Amino acid sequence: MYPNGTPRQAKISHLVTHGSEPALRGILLGYPRLKNAHGAPISLPLSACRPASTMAKLDILEFPDPRLRLEAKPVEAFDSRLRQLADDMLETMYEAPGIGLAATQVNEQKRLLVIDVSENHDAPMVLVNPELLDARGSEVCQEGCLSFPGVFADVERKEWIRVKAQDVSGKPLEIETDGLLAVCIQHEMDHLIGKVFVDYLSPLKRSLLLRKLEKQRRKAG
Protein backbone atom coordinates (compact mmCIF):
# COMPACT_ATOMS: atom_id res chain seq x y z
CA MET A 1 0.00 0.00 0.00
CA TYR A 2 1.17 3.52 -0.80
CA PRO A 3 1.55 6.06 2.06
CA ASN A 4 -1.30 8.18 0.77
CA GLY A 5 -4.14 7.07 3.02
CA THR A 6 -6.22 9.88 4.44
CA PRO A 7 -7.54 8.45 7.75
CA ARG A 8 -6.16 9.78 11.04
CA GLN A 9 -2.94 8.23 12.31
CA ALA A 10 -3.35 4.66 13.47
CA LYS A 11 -3.98 3.98 17.14
CA ILE A 12 -3.72 0.59 18.82
CA SER A 13 -6.29 0.16 21.58
CA HIS A 14 -4.48 -2.94 22.77
CA LEU A 15 -2.22 -5.74 21.66
CA VAL A 16 -2.50 -9.13 23.30
CA THR A 17 0.38 -11.58 22.95
CA HIS A 18 0.76 -15.11 24.25
CA GLY A 19 3.98 -16.62 25.52
CA SER A 20 6.95 -15.26 27.43
CA GLU A 21 8.16 -12.83 24.76
CA PRO A 22 5.90 -10.08 23.34
CA ALA A 23 5.30 -10.26 19.59
CA LEU A 24 8.23 -9.66 17.22
CA ARG A 25 11.00 -7.42 15.96
CA GLY A 26 9.80 -4.02 17.04
CA ILE A 27 6.15 -4.61 16.14
CA LEU A 28 4.21 -1.41 16.86
CA LEU A 29 7.01 0.35 18.73
CA GLY A 30 5.80 3.69 20.08
CA TYR A 31 2.05 3.10 19.85
CA PRO A 32 0.01 3.79 22.99
CA ARG A 33 -1.54 1.31 25.38
CA LEU A 34 0.14 -1.90 24.26
CA LYS A 35 -0.61 -4.70 26.74
CA ASN A 36 0.38 -8.30 27.23
CA ALA A 37 -2.03 -11.12 28.05
CA HIS A 38 -2.00 -10.07 31.73
CA GLY A 39 -2.93 -6.48 30.98
CA ALA A 40 0.51 -5.03 31.72
CA PRO A 41 2.01 -2.46 29.31
CA ILE A 42 4.80 -3.70 27.05
CA SER A 43 7.57 -2.05 25.07
CA LEU A 44 8.81 -3.77 21.93
CA PRO A 45 12.42 -3.00 20.93
CA LEU A 46 13.85 -3.11 17.45
CA SER A 47 16.99 -4.93 18.53
CA ALA A 48 15.99 -8.19 16.85
CA CYS A 49 15.86 -6.60 13.39
CA ARG A 50 18.51 -7.84 11.01
CA PRO A 51 21.04 -5.42 9.54
CA ALA A 52 20.15 -4.16 6.07
CA SER A 53 23.09 -6.01 4.52
CA THR A 54 21.27 -9.33 4.99
CA MET A 55 18.14 -8.12 3.21
CA ALA A 56 17.28 -8.22 -0.48
CA LYS A 57 14.94 -6.12 -2.57
CA LEU A 58 12.22 -8.18 -4.24
CA ASP A 59 10.30 -7.56 -7.46
CA ILE A 60 6.76 -6.30 -6.89
CA LEU A 61 4.11 -7.70 -9.22
CA GLU A 62 2.07 -5.06 -11.02
CA PHE A 63 -1.53 -5.29 -12.17
CA PRO A 64 -2.81 -7.00 -14.30
CA ASP A 65 -0.32 -9.78 -13.49
CA PRO A 66 -2.56 -12.85 -12.96
CA ARG A 67 -0.45 -13.96 -9.99
CA LEU A 68 -2.02 -11.12 -7.99
CA ARG A 69 -5.28 -13.08 -8.16
CA LEU A 70 -3.86 -16.21 -6.53
CA GLU A 71 -4.99 -17.09 -3.01
CA ALA A 72 -2.21 -17.40 -0.44
CA LYS A 73 -1.78 -20.55 1.62
CA PRO A 74 -1.45 -20.63 5.42
CA VAL A 75 2.11 -20.58 6.74
CA GLU A 76 3.04 -23.78 8.57
CA ALA A 77 6.83 -23.59 8.78
CA PHE A 78 8.12 -20.81 11.06
CA ASP A 79 11.76 -21.07 10.12
CA SER A 80 14.71 -18.99 8.97
CA ARG A 81 13.34 -18.84 5.42
CA LEU A 82 10.15 -17.20 6.66
CA ARG A 83 12.13 -14.68 8.70
CA GLN A 84 14.31 -13.88 5.69
CA LEU A 85 11.24 -13.40 3.49
CA ALA A 86 9.72 -11.03 6.05
CA ASP A 87 12.97 -9.06 6.22
CA ASP A 88 13.21 -8.89 2.42
CA MET A 89 9.60 -7.74 2.18
CA LEU A 90 10.21 -4.96 4.68
CA GLU A 91 13.28 -3.84 2.76
CA THR A 92 11.27 -3.88 -0.48
CA MET A 93 8.39 -1.97 1.10
CA TYR A 94 10.67 0.76 2.49
CA GLU A 95 12.51 1.10 -0.83
CA ALA A 96 9.29 1.38 -2.89
CA PRO A 97 8.36 3.39 -0.77
CA GLY A 98 5.20 2.05 0.81
CA ILE A 99 3.51 1.39 4.14
CA GLY A 100 2.31 -2.17 3.48
CA LEU A 101 3.17 -5.19 1.36
CA ALA A 102 1.64 -8.66 1.10
CA ALA A 103 3.61 -11.78 0.16
CA THR A 104 1.31 -12.25 -2.84
CA GLN A 105 2.71 -9.03 -4.31
CA VAL A 106 6.22 -10.51 -4.42
CA ASN A 107 4.99 -13.81 -5.87
CA GLU A 108 5.10 -15.72 -2.59
CA GLN A 109 1.77 -17.43 -2.00
CA LYS A 110 1.98 -17.33 1.79
CA ARG A 111 -0.37 -15.67 4.28
CA LEU A 112 2.21 -13.09 5.30
CA LEU A 113 2.15 -9.31 5.27
CA VAL A 114 4.38 -6.49 6.48
CA ILE A 115 3.32 -2.99 7.51
CA ASP A 116 4.85 0.18 8.93
CA VAL A 117 2.56 3.22 9.20
CA SER A 118 4.85 5.12 11.60
CA GLU A 119 6.03 8.58 10.60
CA ASN A 120 9.69 7.68 11.06
CA HIS A 121 9.46 4.21 9.47
CA ASP A 122 10.74 2.61 12.66
CA ALA A 123 7.79 0.41 13.70
CA PRO A 124 7.83 -2.63 11.39
CA MET A 125 4.95 -5.03 11.79
CA VAL A 126 4.86 -8.60 10.47
CA LEU A 127 1.60 -10.56 10.52
CA VAL A 128 1.52 -14.24 9.65
CA ASN A 129 -1.78 -16.03 8.99
CA PRO A 130 -3.87 -12.94 9.83
CA GLU A 131 -7.57 -13.45 10.44
CA LEU A 132 -10.25 -10.78 10.88
CA LEU A 133 -12.21 -11.43 14.09
CA ASP A 134 -14.41 -8.35 14.25
CA ALA A 135 -14.96 -5.06 12.39
CA ARG A 136 -17.12 -2.02 13.06
CA GLY A 137 -18.07 1.27 11.46
CA SER A 138 -16.92 2.50 8.09
CA GLU A 139 -14.80 5.26 6.61
CA VAL A 140 -13.69 6.30 3.15
CA CYS A 141 -10.06 7.04 2.46
CA GLN A 142 -7.82 7.44 -0.54
CA GLU A 143 -5.77 4.33 -1.17
CA GLY A 144 -2.85 3.52 -3.40
CA CYS A 145 -1.06 0.23 -3.99
CA LEU A 146 2.49 -0.76 -4.87
CA SER A 147 1.02 -3.05 -7.53
CA PHE A 148 -0.75 -0.03 -9.08
CA PRO A 149 2.06 2.57 -9.03
CA GLY A 150 1.00 6.19 -9.21
CA VAL A 151 -2.79 5.83 -9.06
CA PHE A 152 -5.16 6.35 -6.13
CA ALA A 153 -8.85 5.93 -5.42
CA ASP A 154 -11.36 6.40 -2.59
CA VAL A 155 -12.24 3.09 -0.95
CA GLU A 156 -14.67 2.36 1.87
CA ARG A 157 -13.23 0.25 4.69
CA LYS A 158 -14.17 -0.75 8.21
CA GLU A 159 -13.18 1.92 10.71
CA TRP A 160 -12.20 -0.41 13.57
CA ILE A 161 -10.95 -3.98 13.38
CA ARG A 162 -9.80 -6.82 15.60
CA VAL A 163 -7.33 -9.24 14.07
CA LYS A 164 -5.53 -12.32 15.27
CA ALA A 165 -2.30 -13.51 13.70
CA GLN A 166 1.09 -14.99 14.50
CA ASP A 167 4.54 -13.47 14.54
CA VAL A 168 7.49 -14.90 12.57
CA SER A 169 8.18 -17.32 15.43
CA GLY A 170 4.63 -18.64 15.39
CA LYS A 171 3.51 -16.97 18.60
CA PRO A 172 -0.13 -15.83 18.52
CA LEU A 173 -1.08 -12.19 18.86
CA GLU A 174 -4.25 -10.16 18.72
CA ILE A 175 -4.64 -6.52 17.69
CA GLU A 176 -7.44 -3.99 17.95
CA THR A 177 -6.90 -0.81 15.97
CA ASP A 178 -8.45 1.93 13.88
CA GLY A 179 -7.29 4.71 11.57
CA LEU A 180 -4.58 4.21 8.99
CA LEU A 181 -3.31 0.94 10.44
CA ALA A 182 -6.78 -0.62 10.24
CA VAL A 183 -7.09 0.46 6.61
CA CYS A 184 -3.64 -0.86 5.75
CA ILE A 185 -4.23 -4.24 7.38
CA GLN A 186 -7.51 -4.66 5.47
CA HIS A 187 -5.83 -3.63 2.19
CA GLU A 188 -2.98 -6.14 2.62
CA MET A 189 -5.25 -8.95 3.81
CA ASP A 190 -7.25 -8.51 0.60
CA HIS A 191 -4.11 -9.32 -1.40
CA LEU A 192 -3.89 -12.65 0.40
CA ILE A 193 -7.22 -13.71 -1.10
CA GLY A 194 -6.42 -12.38 -4.57
CA LYS A 195 -8.38 -9.15 -4.18
CA VAL A 196 -7.10 -5.67 -5.08
CA PHE A 197 -8.37 -2.25 -4.09
CA VAL A 198 -9.80 -1.42 -7.52
CA ASP A 199 -12.28 -4.28 -7.04
CA TYR A 200 -14.18 -1.96 -4.69
CA LEU A 201 -14.71 0.64 -7.42
CA SER A 202 -17.64 0.95 -9.79
CA PRO A 203 -16.99 -0.37 -13.31
CA LEU A 204 -16.69 3.19 -14.62
CA LYS A 205 -14.27 4.38 -11.94
CA ARG A 206 -12.22 1.21 -12.27
CA SER A 207 -12.01 1.64 -16.04
CA LEU A 208 -10.88 5.27 -15.70
CA LEU A 209 -8.25 4.39 -13.10
CA LEU A 210 -6.84 1.51 -15.15
CA ARG A 211 -6.76 3.71 -18.23
CA LYS A 212 -4.76 6.27 -16.24
CA LEU A 213 -2.41 3.54 -15.05
CA GLU A 214 -1.78 2.36 -18.60
CA LYS A 215 -1.22 5.93 -19.79
CA GLN A 216 1.40 6.47 -17.10
CA ARG A 217 3.17 3.26 -18.07
CA ARG A 218 3.34 4.29 -21.72
CA LYS A 219 4.63 7.70 -20.72
CA ALA A 220 7.32 6.12 -18.52
CA GLY A 221 8.46 4.12 -21.56
PDB file of C-alpha atoms in Angstrom:
ATOM      1  CA  MET A   1       0.000   0.000   0.000  1.00  0.00           C
ATOM      2  CA  TYR A   2       1.172   3.523  -0.797  1.00  0.00           C
ATOM      3  CA  PRO A   3       1.553   6.056   2.058  1.00  0.00           C
ATOM      4  CA  ASN A   4      -1.299   8.181   0.768  1.00  0.00           C
ATOM      5  CA  GLY A   5      -4.137   7.074   3.024  1.00  0.00           C
ATOM      6  CA  THR A   6      -6.225   9.885   4.441  1.00  0.00           C
ATOM      7  CA  PRO A   7      -7.540   8.451   7.750  1.00  0.00           C
ATOM      8  CA  ARG A   8      -6.156   9.775  11.036  1.00  0.00           C
ATOM      9  CA  GLN A   9      -2.939   8.235  12.313  1.00  0.00           C
ATOM     10  CA  ALA A  10      -3.353   4.662  13.474  1.00  0.00           C
ATOM     11  CA  LYS A  11      -3.976   3.978  17.142  1.00  0.00           C
ATOM     12  CA  ILE A  12      -3.721   0.595  18.821  1.00  0.00           C
ATOM     13  CA  SER A  13      -6.288   0.165  21.580  1.00  0.00           C
ATOM     14  CA  HIS A  14      -4.483  -2.945  22.767  1.00  0.00           C
ATOM     15  CA  LEU A  15      -2.218  -5.737  21.658  1.00  0.00           C
ATOM     16  CA  VAL A  16      -2.498  -9.132  23.303  1.00  0.00           C
ATOM     17  CA  THR A  17       0.377 -11.581  22.949  1.00  0.00           C
ATOM     18  CA  HIS A  18       0.761 -15.110  24.253  1.00  0.00           C
ATOM     19  CA  GLY A  19       3.975 -16.621  25.523  1.00  0.00           C
ATOM     20  CA  SER A  20       6.947 -15.259  27.427  1.00  0.00           C
ATOM     21  CA  GLU A  21       8.156 -12.828  24.757  1.00  0.00           C
ATOM     22  CA  PRO A  22       5.905 -10.083  23.340  1.00  0.00           C
ATOM     23  CA  ALA A  23       5.296 -10.264  19.593  1.00  0.00           C
ATOM     24  CA  LEU A  24       8.231  -9.656  17.219  1.00  0.00           C
ATOM     25  CA  ARG A  25      10.998  -7.422  15.957  1.00  0.00           C
ATOM     26  CA  GLY A  26       9.799  -4.021  17.043  1.00  0.00           C
ATOM     27  CA  ILE A  27       6.153  -4.609  16.140  1.00  0.00           C
ATOM     28  CA  LEU A  28       4.208  -1.413  16.863  1.00  0.00           C
ATOM     29  CA  LEU A  29       7.010   0.351  18.729  1.00  0.00           C
ATOM     30  CA  GLY A  30       5.797   3.695  20.075  1.00  0.00           C
ATOM     31  CA  TYR A  31       2.053   3.103  19.847  1.00  0.00           C
ATOM     32  CA  PRO A  32       0.007   3.795  22.990  1.00  0.00           C
ATOM     33  CA  ARG A  33      -1.542   1.315  25.384  1.00  0.00           C
ATOM     34  CA  LEU A  34       0.138  -1.902  24.263  1.00  0.00           C
ATOM     35  CA  LYS A  35      -0.606  -4.700  26.743  1.00  0.00           C
ATOM     36  CA  ASN A  36       0.378  -8.296  27.230  1.00  0.00           C
ATOM     37  CA  ALA A  37      -2.031 -11.121  28.047  1.00  0.00           C
ATOM     38  CA  HIS A  38      -2.000 -10.073  31.734  1.00  0.00           C
ATOM     39  CA  GLY A  39      -2.934  -6.475  30.985  1.00  0.00           C
ATOM     40  CA  ALA A  40       0.511  -5.030  31.722  1.00  0.00           C
ATOM     41  CA  PRO A  41       2.014  -2.458  29.308  1.00  0.00           C
ATOM     42  CA  ILE A  42       4.800  -3.702  27.051  1.00  0.00           C
ATOM     43  CA  SER A  43       7.569  -2.046  25.072  1.00  0.00           C
ATOM     44  CA  LEU A  44       8.806  -3.767  21.934  1.00  0.00           C
ATOM     45  CA  PRO A  45      12.415  -3.001  20.933  1.00  0.00           C
ATOM     46  CA  LEU A  46      13.849  -3.110  17.449  1.00  0.00           C
ATOM     47  CA  SER A  47      16.992  -4.935  18.527  1.00  0.00           C
ATOM     48  CA  ALA A  48      15.989  -8.185  16.851  1.00  0.00           C
ATOM     49  CA  CYS A  49      15.857  -6.598  13.392  1.00  0.00           C
ATOM     50  CA  ARG A  50      18.510  -7.841  11.005  1.00  0.00           C
ATOM     51  CA  PRO A  51      21.040  -5.420   9.538  1.00  0.00           C
ATOM     52  CA  ALA A  52      20.151  -4.160   6.066  1.00  0.00           C
ATOM     53  CA  SER A  53      23.091  -6.012   4.524  1.00  0.00           C
ATOM     54  CA  THR A  54      21.271  -9.331   4.995  1.00  0.00           C
ATOM     55  CA  MET A  55      18.140  -8.123   3.208  1.00  0.00           C
ATOM     56  CA  ALA A  56      17.277  -8.223  -0.485  1.00  0.00           C
ATOM     57  CA  LYS A  57      14.939  -6.123  -2.566  1.00  0.00           C
ATOM     58  CA  LEU A  58      12.221  -8.178  -4.239  1.00  0.00           C
ATOM     59  CA  ASP A  59      10.297  -7.561  -7.463  1.00  0.00           C
ATOM     60  CA  ILE A  60       6.755  -6.300  -6.891  1.00  0.00           C
ATOM     61  CA  LEU A  61       4.109  -7.705  -9.220  1.00  0.00           C
ATOM     62  CA  GLU A  62       2.071  -5.064 -11.022  1.00  0.00           C
ATOM     63  CA  PHE A  63      -1.531  -5.291 -12.169  1.00  0.00           C
ATOM     64  CA  PRO A  64      -2.808  -6.995 -14.302  1.00  0.00           C
ATOM     65  CA  ASP A  65      -0.321  -9.778 -13.494  1.00  0.00           C
ATOM     66  CA  PRO A  66      -2.559 -12.853 -12.965  1.00  0.00           C
ATOM     67  CA  ARG A  67      -0.451 -13.961  -9.987  1.00  0.00           C
ATOM     68  CA  LEU A  68      -2.019 -11.120  -7.991  1.00  0.00           C
ATOM     69  CA  ARG A  69      -5.285 -13.083  -8.159  1.00  0.00           C
ATOM     70  CA  LEU A  70      -3.860 -16.212  -6.525  1.00  0.00           C
ATOM     71  CA  GLU A  71      -4.987 -17.089  -3.010  1.00  0.00           C
ATOM     72  CA  ALA A  72      -2.212 -17.398  -0.444  1.00  0.00           C
ATOM     73  CA  LYS A  73      -1.782 -20.548   1.624  1.00  0.00           C
ATOM     74  CA  PRO A  74      -1.445 -20.635   5.418  1.00  0.00           C
ATOM     75  CA  VAL A  75       2.110 -20.581   6.739  1.00  0.00           C
ATOM     76  CA  GLU A  76       3.036 -23.779   8.566  1.00  0.00           C
ATOM     77  CA  ALA A  77       6.828 -23.590   8.775  1.00  0.00           C
ATOM     78  CA  PHE A  78       8.120 -20.814  11.055  1.00  0.00           C
ATOM     79  CA  ASP A  79      11.759 -21.074  10.118  1.00  0.00           C
ATOM     80  CA  SER A  80      14.713 -18.990   8.975  1.00  0.00           C
ATOM     81  CA  ARG A  81      13.344 -18.837   5.424  1.00  0.00           C
ATOM     82  CA  LEU A  82      10.152 -17.203   6.660  1.00  0.00           C
ATOM     83  CA  ARG A  83      12.129 -14.680   8.697  1.00  0.00           C
ATOM     84  CA  GLN A  84      14.311 -13.885   5.690  1.00  0.00           C
ATOM     85  CA  LEU A  85      11.244 -13.399   3.495  1.00  0.00           C
ATOM     86  CA  ALA A  86       9.717 -11.035   6.048  1.00  0.00           C
ATOM     87  CA  ASP A  87      12.970  -9.063   6.216  1.00  0.00           C
ATOM     88  CA  ASP A  88      13.208  -8.890   2.422  1.00  0.00           C
ATOM     89  CA  MET A  89       9.596  -7.742   2.176  1.00  0.00           C
ATOM     90  CA  LEU A  90      10.211  -4.962   4.683  1.00  0.00           C
ATOM     91  CA  GLU A  91      13.282  -3.842   2.759  1.00  0.00           C
ATOM     92  CA  THR A  92      11.274  -3.883  -0.478  1.00  0.00           C
ATOM     93  CA  MET A  93       8.387  -1.968   1.104  1.00  0.00           C
ATOM     94  CA  TYR A  94      10.666   0.755   2.488  1.00  0.00           C
ATOM     95  CA  GLU A  95      12.506   1.099  -0.833  1.00  0.00           C
ATOM     96  CA  ALA A  96       9.287   1.378  -2.888  1.00  0.00           C
ATOM     97  CA  PRO A  97       8.356   3.392  -0.765  1.00  0.00           C
ATOM     98  CA  GLY A  98       5.200   2.047   0.809  1.00  0.00           C
ATOM     99  CA  ILE A  99       3.511   1.387   4.135  1.00  0.00           C
ATOM    100  CA  GLY A 100       2.311  -2.168   3.484  1.00  0.00           C
ATOM    101  CA  LEU A 101       3.168  -5.191   1.361  1.00  0.00           C
ATOM    102  CA  ALA A 102       1.643  -8.663   1.101  1.00  0.00           C
ATOM    103  CA  ALA A 103       3.609 -11.779   0.163  1.00  0.00           C
ATOM    104  CA  THR A 104       1.308 -12.255  -2.835  1.00  0.00           C
ATOM    105  CA  GLN A 105       2.709  -9.027  -4.311  1.00  0.00           C
ATOM    106  CA  VAL A 106       6.222 -10.510  -4.416  1.00  0.00           C
ATOM    107  CA  ASN A 107       4.990 -13.814  -5.866  1.00  0.00           C
ATOM    108  CA  GLU A 108       5.101 -15.717  -2.587  1.00  0.00           C
ATOM    109  CA  GLN A 109       1.769 -17.426  -1.995  1.00  0.00           C
ATOM    110  CA  LYS A 110       1.980 -17.326   1.787  1.00  0.00           C
ATOM    111  CA  ARG A 111      -0.372 -15.670   4.284  1.00  0.00           C
ATOM    112  CA  LEU A 112       2.205 -13.092   5.303  1.00  0.00           C
ATOM    113  CA  LEU A 113       2.153  -9.314   5.271  1.00  0.00           C
ATOM    114  CA  VAL A 114       4.378  -6.487   6.475  1.00  0.00           C
ATOM    115  CA  ILE A 115       3.320  -2.986   7.507  1.00  0.00           C
ATOM    116  CA  ASP A 116       4.849   0.185   8.927  1.00  0.00           C
ATOM    117  CA  VAL A 117       2.562   3.221   9.200  1.00  0.00           C
ATOM    118  CA  SER A 118       4.846   5.120  11.603  1.00  0.00           C
ATOM    119  CA  GLU A 119       6.028   8.584  10.603  1.00  0.00           C
ATOM    120  CA  ASN A 120       9.693   7.677  11.064  1.00  0.00           C
ATOM    121  CA  HIS A 121       9.457   4.213   9.471  1.00  0.00           C
ATOM    122  CA  ASP A 122      10.741   2.614  12.663  1.00  0.00           C
ATOM    123  CA  ALA A 123       7.792   0.414  13.703  1.00  0.00           C
ATOM    124  CA  PRO A 124       7.830  -2.628  11.386  1.00  0.00           C
ATOM    125  CA  MET A 125       4.946  -5.035  11.794  1.00  0.00           C
ATOM    126  CA  VAL A 126       4.860  -8.596  10.472  1.00  0.00           C
ATOM    127  CA  LEU A 127       1.601 -10.557  10.524  1.00  0.00           C
ATOM    128  CA  VAL A 128       1.518 -14.237   9.647  1.00  0.00           C
ATOM    129  CA  ASN A 129      -1.780 -16.032   8.987  1.00  0.00           C
ATOM    130  CA  PRO A 130      -3.869 -12.941   9.834  1.00  0.00           C
ATOM    131  CA  GLU A 131      -7.574 -13.447  10.440  1.00  0.00           C
ATOM    132  CA  LEU A 132     -10.246 -10.785  10.877  1.00  0.00           C
ATOM    133  CA  LEU A 133     -12.211 -11.431  14.086  1.00  0.00           C
ATOM    134  CA  ASP A 134     -14.412  -8.348  14.252  1.00  0.00           C
ATOM    135  CA  ALA A 135     -14.959  -5.064  12.392  1.00  0.00           C
ATOM    136  CA  ARG A 136     -17.119  -2.018  13.061  1.00  0.00           C
ATOM    137  CA  GLY A 137     -18.067   1.267  11.464  1.00  0.00           C
ATOM    138  CA  SER A 138     -16.917   2.500   8.086  1.00  0.00           C
ATOM    139  CA  GLU A 139     -14.805   5.259   6.606  1.00  0.00           C
ATOM    140  CA  VAL A 140     -13.693   6.300   3.151  1.00  0.00           C
ATOM    141  CA  CYS A 141     -10.059   7.036   2.462  1.00  0.00           C
ATOM    142  CA  GLN A 142      -7.821   7.443  -0.542  1.00  0.00           C
ATOM    143  CA  GLU A 143      -5.766   4.331  -1.174  1.00  0.00           C
ATOM    144  CA  GLY A 144      -2.849   3.522  -3.403  1.00  0.00           C
ATOM    145  CA  CYS A 145      -1.062   0.232  -3.992  1.00  0.00           C
ATOM    146  CA  LEU A 146       2.486  -0.758  -4.866  1.00  0.00           C
ATOM    147  CA  SER A 147       1.022  -3.047  -7.532  1.00  0.00           C
ATOM    148  CA  PHE A 148      -0.745  -0.034  -9.076  1.00  0.00           C
ATOM    149  CA  PRO A 149       2.056   2.569  -9.028  1.00  0.00           C
ATOM    150  CA  GLY A 150       1.002   6.190  -9.212  1.00  0.00           C
ATOM    151  CA  VAL A 151      -2.788   5.835  -9.062  1.00  0.00           C
ATOM    152  CA  PHE A 152      -5.159   6.346  -6.129  1.00  0.00           C
ATOM    153  CA  ALA A 153      -8.851   5.929  -5.422  1.00  0.00           C
ATOM    154  CA  ASP A 154     -11.356   6.404  -2.592  1.00  0.00           C
ATOM    155  CA  VAL A 155     -12.236   3.089  -0.948  1.00  0.00           C
ATOM    156  CA  GLU A 156     -14.670   2.360   1.872  1.00  0.00           C
ATOM    157  CA  ARG A 157     -13.233   0.253   4.694  1.00  0.00           C
ATOM    158  CA  LYS A 158     -14.173  -0.753   8.210  1.00  0.00           C
ATOM    159  CA  GLU A 159     -13.182   1.922  10.712  1.00  0.00           C
ATOM    160  CA  TRP A 160     -12.200  -0.407  13.569  1.00  0.00           C
ATOM    161  CA  ILE A 161     -10.949  -3.980  13.381  1.00  0.00           C
ATOM    162  CA  ARG A 162      -9.802  -6.815  15.601  1.00  0.00           C
ATOM    163  CA  VAL A 163      -7.330  -9.236  14.068  1.00  0.00           C
ATOM    164  CA  LYS A 164      -5.531 -12.316  15.270  1.00  0.00           C
ATOM    165  CA  ALA A 165      -2.299 -13.513  13.702  1.00  0.00           C
ATOM    166  CA  GLN A 166       1.093 -14.988  14.502  1.00  0.00           C
ATOM    167  CA  ASP A 167       4.544 -13.471  14.545  1.00  0.00           C
ATOM    168  CA  VAL A 168       7.485 -14.897  12.573  1.00  0.00           C
ATOM    169  CA  SER A 169       8.183 -17.316  15.428  1.00  0.00           C
ATOM    170  CA  GLY A 170       4.630 -18.644  15.387  1.00  0.00           C
ATOM    171  CA  LYS A 171       3.509 -16.965  18.601  1.00  0.00           C
ATOM    172  CA  PRO A 172      -0.127 -15.829  18.517  1.00  0.00           C
ATOM    173  CA  LEU A 173      -1.075 -12.190  18.862  1.00  0.00           C
ATOM    174  CA  GLU A 174      -4.253 -10.157  18.718  1.00  0.00           C
ATOM    175  CA  ILE A 175      -4.641  -6.523  17.688  1.00  0.00           C
ATOM    176  CA  GLU A 176      -7.438  -3.988  17.955  1.00  0.00           C
ATOM    177  CA  THR A 177      -6.896  -0.814  15.967  1.00  0.00           C
ATOM    178  CA  ASP A 178      -8.453   1.931  13.880  1.00  0.00           C
ATOM    179  CA  GLY A 179      -7.292   4.708  11.566  1.00  0.00           C
ATOM    180  CA  LEU A 180      -4.581   4.213   8.988  1.00  0.00           C
ATOM    181  CA  LEU A 181      -3.305   0.942  10.441  1.00  0.00           C
ATOM    182  CA  ALA A 182      -6.776  -0.617  10.237  1.00  0.00           C
ATOM    183  CA  VAL A 183      -7.087   0.458   6.607  1.00  0.00           C
ATOM    184  CA  CYS A 184      -3.636  -0.856   5.746  1.00  0.00           C
ATOM    185  CA  ILE A 185      -4.231  -4.239   7.376  1.00  0.00           C
ATOM    186  CA  GLN A 186      -7.506  -4.657   5.472  1.00  0.00           C
ATOM    187  CA  HIS A 187      -5.828  -3.632   2.191  1.00  0.00           C
ATOM    188  CA  GLU A 188      -2.984  -6.136   2.615  1.00  0.00           C
ATOM    189  CA  MET A 189      -5.249  -8.946   3.809  1.00  0.00           C
ATOM    190  CA  ASP A 190      -7.253  -8.505   0.597  1.00  0.00           C
ATOM    191  CA  HIS A 191      -4.107  -9.320  -1.395  1.00  0.00           C
ATOM    192  CA  LEU A 192      -3.886 -12.655   0.403  1.00  0.00           C
ATOM    193  CA  ILE A 193      -7.223 -13.707  -1.103  1.00  0.00           C
ATOM    194  CA  GLY A 194      -6.421 -12.381  -4.568  1.00  0.00           C
ATOM    195  CA  LYS A 195      -8.381  -9.150  -4.178  1.00  0.00           C
ATOM    196  CA  VAL A 196      -7.102  -5.671  -5.080  1.00  0.00           C
ATOM    197  CA  PHE A 197      -8.374  -2.249  -4.089  1.00  0.00           C
ATOM    198  CA  VAL A 198      -9.803  -1.418  -7.518  1.00  0.00           C
ATOM    199  CA  ASP A 199     -12.279  -4.278  -7.036  1.00  0.00           C
ATOM    200  CA  TYR A 200     -14.183  -1.960  -4.694  1.00  0.00           C
ATOM    201  CA  LEU A 201     -14.715   0.643  -7.416  1.00  0.00           C
ATOM    202  CA  SER A 202     -17.636   0.950  -9.793  1.00  0.00           C
ATOM    203  CA  PRO A 203     -16.986  -0.367 -13.312  1.00  0.00           C
ATOM    204  CA  LEU A 204     -16.691   3.195 -14.618  1.00  0.00           C
ATOM    205  CA  LYS A 205     -14.268   4.382 -11.936  1.00  0.00           C
ATOM    206  CA  ARG A 206     -12.219   1.213 -12.269  1.00  0.00           C
ATOM    207  CA  SER A 207     -12.008   1.642 -16.038  1.00  0.00           C
ATOM    208  CA  LEU A 208     -10.883   5.273 -15.701  1.00  0.00           C
ATOM    209  CA  LEU A 209      -8.250   4.393 -13.102  1.00  0.00           C
ATOM    210  CA  LEU A 210      -6.838   1.506 -15.146  1.00  0.00           C
ATOM    211  CA  ARG A 211      -6.763   3.712 -18.229  1.00  0.00           C
ATOM    212  CA  LYS A 212      -4.761   6.273 -16.238  1.00  0.00           C
ATOM    213  CA  LEU A 213      -2.407   3.543 -15.051  1.00  0.00           C
ATOM    214  CA  GLU A 214      -1.784   2.357 -18.603  1.00  0.00           C
ATOM    215  CA  LYS A 215      -1.217   5.928 -19.794  1.00  0.00           C
ATOM    216  CA  GLN A 216       1.395   6.472 -17.098  1.00  0.00           C
ATOM    217  CA  ARG A 217       3.165   3.261 -18.071  1.00  0.00           C
ATOM    218  CA  ARG A 218       3.338   4.287 -21.717  1.00  0.00           C
ATOM    219  CA  LYS A 219       4.635   7.698 -20.718  1.00  0.00           C
ATOM    220  CA  ALA A 220       7.319   6.119 -18.524  1.00  0.00           C
ATOM    221  CA  GLY A 221       8.455   4.123 -21.561  1.00  0.00           C
TER     222      GLY A 221
END
